[in-house]
Amino acid sequence: MNPARSENDKSFGLSAIGQIAVPVEDLDRAVAFYRDALGLRFLFQAPPGLAFFDCAGVRLMLDKVAEEKHRSSIIYFRVSDIREAHATLRNRGVTFQDEPHLIHKDVDYELWMAFFQDEDRNTLAIMSETAT
């Protein structure tokens, strides 16, 4: 995204995908498949049942889910300023499930997200990584 352009102006639109979540039943089996069979670069695992891979700059997140849970991939759109993007989208009628919140803090960055749904109840998110 062009950093000189404000995310509040009318030309703002989501485009860069930062992460995709894939629901899986058996996390260990899925990690072995994506890492060993597909050759994706394994990043890390996190509780309660998540594993992350790098796909040329887009993160793939495996999410261990119960069979009865609605199974749908989640698309995470990368934004430079999550608070501005949240406000812009909310002003356009997007209903968020939550406010932007801290998901993960590492030594050199913080990961912030906010979740919403499309008209068919598919979950989507905006995400922003900020240097610490």
Short mmCIF file of N, CA and C in Angstrom, two decimals:
data_model
loop_
_atom_site.label_atom_id
_atom_site.label_comp_id
_atom_site.label_asym_id
_atom_site.label_seq_id
_atom_site.Cartn_x
_atom_site.Cartn_y
_atom_site.Cartn_z
N MET A 1 0.84 -1.16 0.00
CA MET A 1 0.00 0.00 0.00
C MET A 1 0.89 1.23 0.00
N ASN A 2 0.48 2.23 -0.70
CA ASN A 2 1.24 3.47 -0.78
C ASN A 2 1.18 4.18 0.56
N PRO A 3 2.32 4.31 1.27
CA PRO A 3 2.28 4.91 2.60
C PRO A 3 1.91 6.38 2.58
N ALA A 4 2.07 7.06 1.45
CA ALA A 4 1.73 8.49 1.37
C ALA A 4 0.22 8.69 1.30
N ARG A 5 -0.52 7.66 0.96
CA ARG A 5 -1.97 7.76 0.81
C ARG A 5 -2.65 7.44 2.14
N SER A 6 -3.51 8.30 2.60
CA SER A 6 -4.25 8.06 3.82
C SER A 6 -5.28 6.96 3.59
N GLU A 7 -5.42 6.08 4.58
CA GLU A 7 -6.40 5.01 4.46
C GLU A 7 -7.82 5.52 4.65
N ASN A 8 -7.97 6.80 5.02
CA ASN A 8 -9.30 7.38 5.16
C ASN A 8 -9.82 7.94 3.85
N ASP A 9 -8.96 8.10 2.83
CA ASP A 9 -9.46 8.71 1.60
C ASP A 9 -10.27 7.68 0.80
N LYS A 10 -11.01 8.18 -0.17
CA LYS A 10 -11.94 7.33 -0.92
C LYS A 10 -11.25 6.27 -1.77
N SER A 11 -9.94 6.39 -2.01
CA SER A 11 -9.25 5.40 -2.83
C SER A 11 -8.79 4.20 -2.03
N PHE A 12 -9.01 4.22 -0.71
CA PHE A 12 -8.59 3.08 0.13
C PHE A 12 -9.36 1.84 -0.24
N GLY A 13 -8.66 0.73 -0.33
CA GLY A 13 -9.28 -0.56 -0.56
C GLY A 13 -8.35 -1.66 -0.08
N LEU A 14 -8.92 -2.75 0.40
CA LEU A 14 -8.11 -3.87 0.84
C LEU A 14 -7.55 -4.59 -0.37
N SER A 15 -6.28 -5.04 -0.27
CA SER A 15 -5.70 -5.78 -1.39
C SER A 15 -4.67 -6.80 -0.95
N ALA A 16 -3.71 -6.42 -0.13
CA ALA A 16 -2.63 -7.33 0.23
C ALA A 16 -3.10 -8.34 1.27
N ILE A 17 -2.95 -9.61 0.95
CA ILE A 17 -3.30 -10.67 1.90
C ILE A 17 -2.09 -10.95 2.77
N GLY A 18 -2.28 -10.89 4.08
CA GLY A 18 -1.19 -11.13 5.01
C GLY A 18 -1.22 -12.53 5.58
N GLN A 19 -2.41 -13.14 5.67
CA GLN A 19 -2.51 -14.45 6.29
C GLN A 19 -3.79 -15.13 5.83
N ILE A 20 -3.74 -16.44 5.71
CA ILE A 20 -4.93 -17.25 5.43
C ILE A 20 -4.97 -18.37 6.46
N ALA A 21 -6.13 -18.54 7.10
CA ALA A 21 -6.30 -19.60 8.09
C ALA A 21 -6.99 -20.79 7.43
N VAL A 22 -6.47 -21.98 7.71
CA VAL A 22 -7.05 -23.21 7.19
C VAL A 22 -7.43 -24.09 8.38
N PRO A 23 -8.71 -24.45 8.52
CA PRO A 23 -9.10 -25.31 9.63
C PRO A 23 -8.63 -26.74 9.39
N VAL A 24 -8.11 -27.40 10.44
CA VAL A 24 -7.64 -28.79 10.34
C VAL A 24 -8.13 -29.54 11.57
N GLU A 25 -8.30 -30.85 11.43
CA GLU A 25 -8.73 -31.68 12.56
C GLU A 25 -7.56 -32.18 13.38
N ASP A 26 -6.46 -32.54 12.75
CA ASP A 26 -5.29 -33.09 13.44
C ASP A 26 -4.10 -32.19 13.12
N LEU A 27 -3.70 -31.36 14.09
CA LEU A 27 -2.66 -30.37 13.84
C LEU A 27 -1.32 -31.02 13.51
N ASP A 28 -0.91 -32.04 14.24
CA ASP A 28 0.38 -32.69 13.98
C ASP A 28 0.43 -33.29 12.57
N ARG A 29 -0.65 -33.95 12.17
CA ARG A 29 -0.72 -34.52 10.83
C ARG A 29 -0.66 -33.42 9.77
N ALA A 30 -1.38 -32.32 10.02
CA ALA A 30 -1.40 -31.21 9.06
C ALA A 30 -0.03 -30.54 8.96
N VAL A 31 0.64 -30.34 10.11
CA VAL A 31 1.98 -29.74 10.09
C VAL A 31 2.92 -30.61 9.27
N ALA A 32 2.89 -31.90 9.49
CA ALA A 32 3.76 -32.81 8.72
C ALA A 32 3.47 -32.70 7.23
N PHE A 33 2.20 -32.64 6.85
CA PHE A 33 1.84 -32.56 5.44
C PHE A 33 2.34 -31.26 4.82
N TYR A 34 2.02 -30.13 5.44
CA TYR A 34 2.40 -28.83 4.86
C TYR A 34 3.92 -28.62 4.88
N ARG A 35 4.58 -29.09 5.93
CA ARG A 35 6.03 -28.93 6.07
C ARG A 35 6.78 -29.95 5.23
N ASP A 36 6.46 -31.23 5.40
CA ASP A 36 7.25 -32.30 4.79
C ASP A 36 6.82 -32.64 3.37
N ALA A 37 5.52 -32.76 3.15
CA ALA A 37 5.05 -33.13 1.81
C ALA A 37 5.06 -31.93 0.86
N LEU A 38 4.57 -30.78 1.34
CA LEU A 38 4.50 -29.61 0.46
C LEU A 38 5.77 -28.77 0.49
N GLY A 39 6.58 -28.92 1.52
CA GLY A 39 7.84 -28.18 1.61
C GLY A 39 7.70 -26.73 2.00
N LEU A 40 6.58 -26.36 2.65
CA LEU A 40 6.42 -24.98 3.11
C LEU A 40 7.35 -24.72 4.29
N ARG A 41 7.83 -23.49 4.39
CA ARG A 41 8.74 -23.12 5.47
C ARG A 41 7.95 -22.94 6.76
N PHE A 42 8.21 -23.84 7.73
CA PHE A 42 7.55 -23.81 9.03
C PHE A 42 8.08 -22.62 9.83
N LEU A 43 7.17 -21.83 10.44
CA LEU A 43 7.57 -20.69 11.25
C LEU A 43 7.53 -21.02 12.74
N PHE A 44 6.32 -21.33 13.26
CA PHE A 44 6.19 -21.63 14.68
C PHE A 44 4.81 -22.19 14.97
N GLN A 45 4.65 -22.77 16.17
CA GLN A 45 3.36 -23.21 16.67
C GLN A 45 3.01 -22.35 17.88
N ALA A 46 1.69 -22.17 18.12
CA ALA A 46 1.23 -21.38 19.25
C ALA A 46 -0.05 -22.01 19.81
N PRO A 47 -0.26 -21.87 21.12
CA PRO A 47 -1.49 -22.41 21.70
C PRO A 47 -2.70 -21.61 21.22
N PRO A 48 -3.88 -22.18 21.20
CA PRO A 48 -4.20 -23.51 21.69
C PRO A 48 -4.02 -24.61 20.66
N GLY A 49 -3.86 -24.30 19.39
CA GLY A 49 -3.70 -25.32 18.36
C GLY A 49 -3.43 -24.69 17.01
N LEU A 50 -2.40 -23.86 16.95
CA LEU A 50 -2.09 -23.12 15.73
C LEU A 50 -0.68 -23.45 15.26
N ALA A 51 -0.50 -23.47 13.95
CA ALA A 51 0.83 -23.62 13.35
C ALA A 51 0.91 -22.67 12.17
N PHE A 52 2.09 -22.06 11.98
CA PHE A 52 2.26 -21.02 10.98
C PHE A 52 3.36 -21.39 10.00
N PHE A 53 3.12 -21.08 8.72
CA PHE A 53 4.07 -21.32 7.64
C PHE A 53 4.22 -20.05 6.82
N ASP A 54 5.37 -19.91 6.18
CA ASP A 54 5.60 -18.78 5.28
C ASP A 54 5.38 -19.24 3.84
N CYS A 55 4.54 -18.54 3.12
CA CYS A 55 4.27 -18.82 1.70
C CYS A 55 4.63 -17.57 0.91
N ALA A 56 5.93 -17.35 0.73
CA ALA A 56 6.43 -16.20 -0.02
C ALA A 56 5.88 -14.89 0.53
N GLY A 57 5.90 -14.74 1.86
CA GLY A 57 5.46 -13.50 2.48
C GLY A 57 4.02 -13.51 2.96
N VAL A 58 3.22 -14.47 2.54
CA VAL A 58 1.86 -14.62 3.05
C VAL A 58 1.89 -15.76 4.07
N ARG A 59 1.36 -15.50 5.27
CA ARG A 59 1.36 -16.53 6.30
C ARG A 59 0.18 -17.46 6.10
N LEU A 60 0.45 -18.76 6.22
CA LEU A 60 -0.60 -19.77 6.24
C LEU A 60 -0.70 -20.24 7.69
N MET A 61 -1.89 -20.12 8.27
CA MET A 61 -2.12 -20.53 9.65
C MET A 61 -3.02 -21.76 9.66
N LEU A 62 -2.51 -22.87 10.21
CA LEU A 62 -3.33 -24.05 10.42
C LEU A 62 -3.98 -23.90 11.79
N ASP A 63 -5.30 -24.11 11.85
CA ASP A 63 -6.08 -23.89 13.06
C ASP A 63 -6.83 -25.17 13.40
N LYS A 64 -6.45 -25.82 14.51
CA LYS A 64 -7.12 -27.05 14.93
C LYS A 64 -8.51 -26.69 15.42
N VAL A 65 -9.52 -27.26 14.77
CA VAL A 65 -10.91 -26.97 15.11
C VAL A 65 -11.66 -28.26 15.40
N ALA A 66 -12.72 -28.13 16.18
CA ALA A 66 -13.60 -29.27 16.43
C ALA A 66 -14.43 -29.53 15.17
N GLU A 67 -14.81 -30.75 14.97
CA GLU A 67 -15.56 -31.11 13.76
C GLU A 67 -16.87 -30.36 13.63
N GLU A 68 -17.52 -30.04 14.76
CA GLU A 68 -18.83 -29.39 14.69
C GLU A 68 -18.74 -27.89 14.40
N LYS A 69 -17.56 -27.33 14.50
CA LYS A 69 -17.38 -25.89 14.24
C LYS A 69 -17.54 -25.61 12.74
N HIS A 70 -18.12 -24.45 12.44
CA HIS A 70 -18.23 -24.01 11.04
C HIS A 70 -16.82 -23.93 10.45
N ARG A 71 -16.57 -24.68 9.41
CA ARG A 71 -15.24 -24.76 8.83
C ARG A 71 -15.15 -23.83 7.63
N SER A 72 -14.34 -22.82 7.77
CA SER A 72 -14.15 -21.85 6.70
C SER A 72 -12.76 -21.26 6.83
N SER A 73 -12.11 -21.06 5.71
CA SER A 73 -10.83 -20.36 5.74
C SER A 73 -11.09 -18.90 6.04
N ILE A 74 -10.11 -18.25 6.66
CA ILE A 74 -10.22 -16.82 6.96
C ILE A 74 -9.16 -16.09 6.17
N ILE A 75 -9.55 -15.03 5.49
CA ILE A 75 -8.59 -14.20 4.76
C ILE A 75 -8.28 -12.98 5.62
N TYR A 76 -6.99 -12.75 5.83
CA TYR A 76 -6.51 -11.63 6.63
C TYR A 76 -5.88 -10.61 5.68
N PHE A 77 -6.44 -9.40 5.63
CA PHE A 77 -5.92 -8.36 4.76
C PHE A 77 -4.94 -7.49 5.53
N ARG A 78 -3.76 -7.29 4.96
CA ARG A 78 -2.71 -6.49 5.58
C ARG A 78 -3.01 -5.01 5.34
N VAL A 79 -2.96 -4.22 6.42
CA VAL A 79 -3.13 -2.76 6.33
C VAL A 79 -1.98 -2.10 7.08
N SER A 80 -1.66 -0.88 6.69
CA SER A 80 -0.55 -0.19 7.35
C SER A 80 -0.95 0.41 8.68
N ASP A 81 -2.18 0.89 8.81
CA ASP A 81 -2.66 1.48 10.06
C ASP A 81 -4.02 0.86 10.38
N ILE A 82 -4.04 -0.07 11.33
CA ILE A 82 -5.27 -0.82 11.59
C ILE A 82 -6.39 0.05 12.13
N ARG A 83 -6.06 1.06 12.92
CA ARG A 83 -7.12 1.93 13.48
C ARG A 83 -7.79 2.76 12.37
N GLU A 84 -6.99 3.30 11.45
CA GLU A 84 -7.57 4.06 10.34
C GLU A 84 -8.38 3.16 9.41
N ALA A 85 -7.85 1.98 9.11
CA ALA A 85 -8.57 1.04 8.24
C ALA A 85 -9.88 0.61 8.90
N HIS A 86 -9.84 0.33 10.18
CA HIS A 86 -11.03 -0.06 10.94
C HIS A 86 -12.09 1.05 10.85
N ALA A 87 -11.68 2.29 11.09
CA ALA A 87 -12.62 3.41 11.04
C ALA A 87 -13.19 3.60 9.64
N THR A 88 -12.35 3.51 8.62
CA THR A 88 -12.81 3.68 7.24
C THR A 88 -13.83 2.62 6.87
N LEU A 89 -13.51 1.36 7.16
CA LEU A 89 -14.42 0.27 6.82
C LEU A 89 -15.72 0.35 7.63
N ARG A 90 -15.62 0.70 8.89
CA ARG A 90 -16.83 0.85 9.71
C ARG A 90 -17.71 1.95 9.16
N ASN A 91 -17.11 3.06 8.71
CA ASN A 91 -17.88 4.15 8.10
C ASN A 91 -18.55 3.72 6.80
N ARG A 92 -18.02 2.69 6.16
CA ARG A 92 -18.62 2.15 4.93
C ARG A 92 -19.66 1.08 5.22
N GLY A 93 -19.97 0.85 6.48
CA GLY A 93 -21.02 -0.10 6.84
C GLY A 93 -20.55 -1.47 7.24
N VAL A 94 -19.24 -1.69 7.32
CA VAL A 94 -18.73 -2.99 7.75
C VAL A 94 -18.95 -3.10 9.26
N THR A 95 -19.53 -4.22 9.70
CA THR A 95 -19.76 -4.47 11.11
C THR A 95 -18.66 -5.39 11.63
N PHE A 96 -17.89 -4.88 12.56
CA PHE A 96 -16.78 -5.65 13.13
C PHE A 96 -17.25 -6.45 14.34
N GLN A 97 -16.64 -7.60 14.53
CA GLN A 97 -16.91 -8.44 15.70
C GLN A 97 -16.17 -7.92 16.93
N ASP A 98 -15.12 -7.14 16.69
CA ASP A 98 -14.30 -6.65 17.78
C ASP A 98 -13.54 -5.40 17.35
N GLU A 99 -12.93 -4.74 18.30
CA GLU A 99 -12.06 -3.60 18.02
C GLU A 99 -10.67 -4.14 17.68
N PRO A 100 -9.84 -3.33 17.02
CA PRO A 100 -8.46 -3.77 16.80
C PRO A 100 -7.81 -4.12 18.14
N HIS A 101 -7.16 -5.28 18.18
CA HIS A 101 -6.56 -5.73 19.42
C HIS A 101 -5.25 -6.47 19.16
N LEU A 102 -4.40 -6.48 20.17
CA LEU A 102 -3.10 -7.14 20.09
C LEU A 102 -3.29 -8.65 20.11
N ILE A 103 -2.69 -9.32 19.13
CA ILE A 103 -2.76 -10.77 19.01
C ILE A 103 -1.47 -11.43 19.48
N HIS A 104 -0.35 -10.84 19.05
CA HIS A 104 0.95 -11.45 19.32
C HIS A 104 2.00 -10.35 19.45
N LYS A 105 2.86 -10.48 20.45
CA LYS A 105 3.95 -9.53 20.63
C LYS A 105 5.26 -10.31 20.55
N ASP A 106 6.13 -9.90 19.63
CA ASP A 106 7.43 -10.52 19.46
C ASP A 106 8.49 -9.49 19.85
N VAL A 107 9.75 -9.85 19.74
CA VAL A 107 10.81 -8.92 20.15
C VAL A 107 10.88 -7.69 19.26
N ASP A 108 10.49 -7.82 17.98
CA ASP A 108 10.64 -6.68 17.08
C ASP A 108 9.33 -6.19 16.44
N TYR A 109 8.19 -6.82 16.76
CA TYR A 109 6.92 -6.34 16.21
C TYR A 109 5.74 -6.77 17.07
N GLU A 110 4.61 -6.06 16.87
CA GLU A 110 3.34 -6.44 17.45
C GLU A 110 2.37 -6.72 16.31
N LEU A 111 1.54 -7.75 16.46
CA LEU A 111 0.54 -8.11 15.47
C LEU A 111 -0.83 -7.74 16.03
N TRP A 112 -1.53 -6.86 15.30
CA TRP A 112 -2.86 -6.39 15.68
C TRP A 112 -3.88 -6.88 14.66
N MET A 113 -5.09 -7.23 15.11
CA MET A 113 -6.15 -7.70 14.21
C MET A 113 -7.51 -7.20 14.66
N ALA A 114 -8.44 -7.21 13.71
CA ALA A 114 -9.85 -6.98 13.97
C ALA A 114 -10.64 -7.82 12.97
N PHE A 115 -11.70 -8.47 13.44
CA PHE A 115 -12.44 -9.43 12.63
C PHE A 115 -13.83 -8.90 12.25
N PHE A 116 -14.29 -9.32 11.06
CA PHE A 116 -15.62 -8.97 10.57
C PHE A 116 -16.10 -10.07 9.66
N GLN A 117 -17.35 -10.00 9.22
CA GLN A 117 -17.90 -11.00 8.31
C GLN A 117 -18.46 -10.33 7.07
N ASP A 118 -18.44 -11.09 5.97
CA ASP A 118 -19.09 -10.60 4.76
C ASP A 118 -20.57 -10.93 4.85
N GLU A 119 -21.31 -10.65 3.81
CA GLU A 119 -22.76 -10.84 3.82
C GLU A 119 -23.17 -12.31 3.90
N ASP A 120 -22.25 -13.24 3.60
CA ASP A 120 -22.53 -14.67 3.69
C ASP A 120 -21.97 -15.29 4.96
N ARG A 121 -21.60 -14.46 5.92
CA ARG A 121 -21.07 -14.87 7.22
C ARG A 121 -19.70 -15.53 7.15
N ASN A 122 -18.94 -15.27 6.08
CA ASN A 122 -17.55 -15.71 6.02
C ASN A 122 -16.71 -14.73 6.83
N THR A 123 -15.84 -15.26 7.67
CA THR A 123 -15.01 -14.40 8.51
C THR A 123 -13.83 -13.85 7.72
N LEU A 124 -13.60 -12.56 7.89
CA LEU A 124 -12.47 -11.85 7.30
C LEU A 124 -11.80 -11.04 8.41
N ALA A 125 -10.61 -10.56 8.15
CA ALA A 125 -9.91 -9.78 9.17
C ALA A 125 -8.99 -8.76 8.51
N ILE A 126 -8.71 -7.70 9.25
CA ILE A 126 -7.62 -6.80 8.88
C ILE A 126 -6.52 -7.04 9.90
N MET A 127 -5.28 -6.92 9.45
CA MET A 127 -4.14 -7.16 10.32
C MET A 127 -3.05 -6.14 10.05
N SER A 128 -2.30 -5.81 11.09
CA SER A 128 -1.22 -4.84 10.96
C SER A 128 -0.08 -5.25 11.88
N GLU A 129 1.12 -5.25 11.34
CA GLU A 129 2.31 -5.51 12.14
C GLU A 129 3.02 -4.19 12.34
N THR A 130 3.28 -3.85 13.61
CA THR A 130 3.98 -2.60 13.91
C THR A 130 5.28 -2.91 14.64
N ALA A 131 6.31 -2.19 14.29
CA ALA A 131 7.61 -2.39 14.92
C ALA A 131 7.53 -1.98 16.38
N THR A 132 8.27 -2.70 17.24
CA THR A 132 8.29 -2.36 18.66
C THR A 132 9.58 -1.65 19.00
#
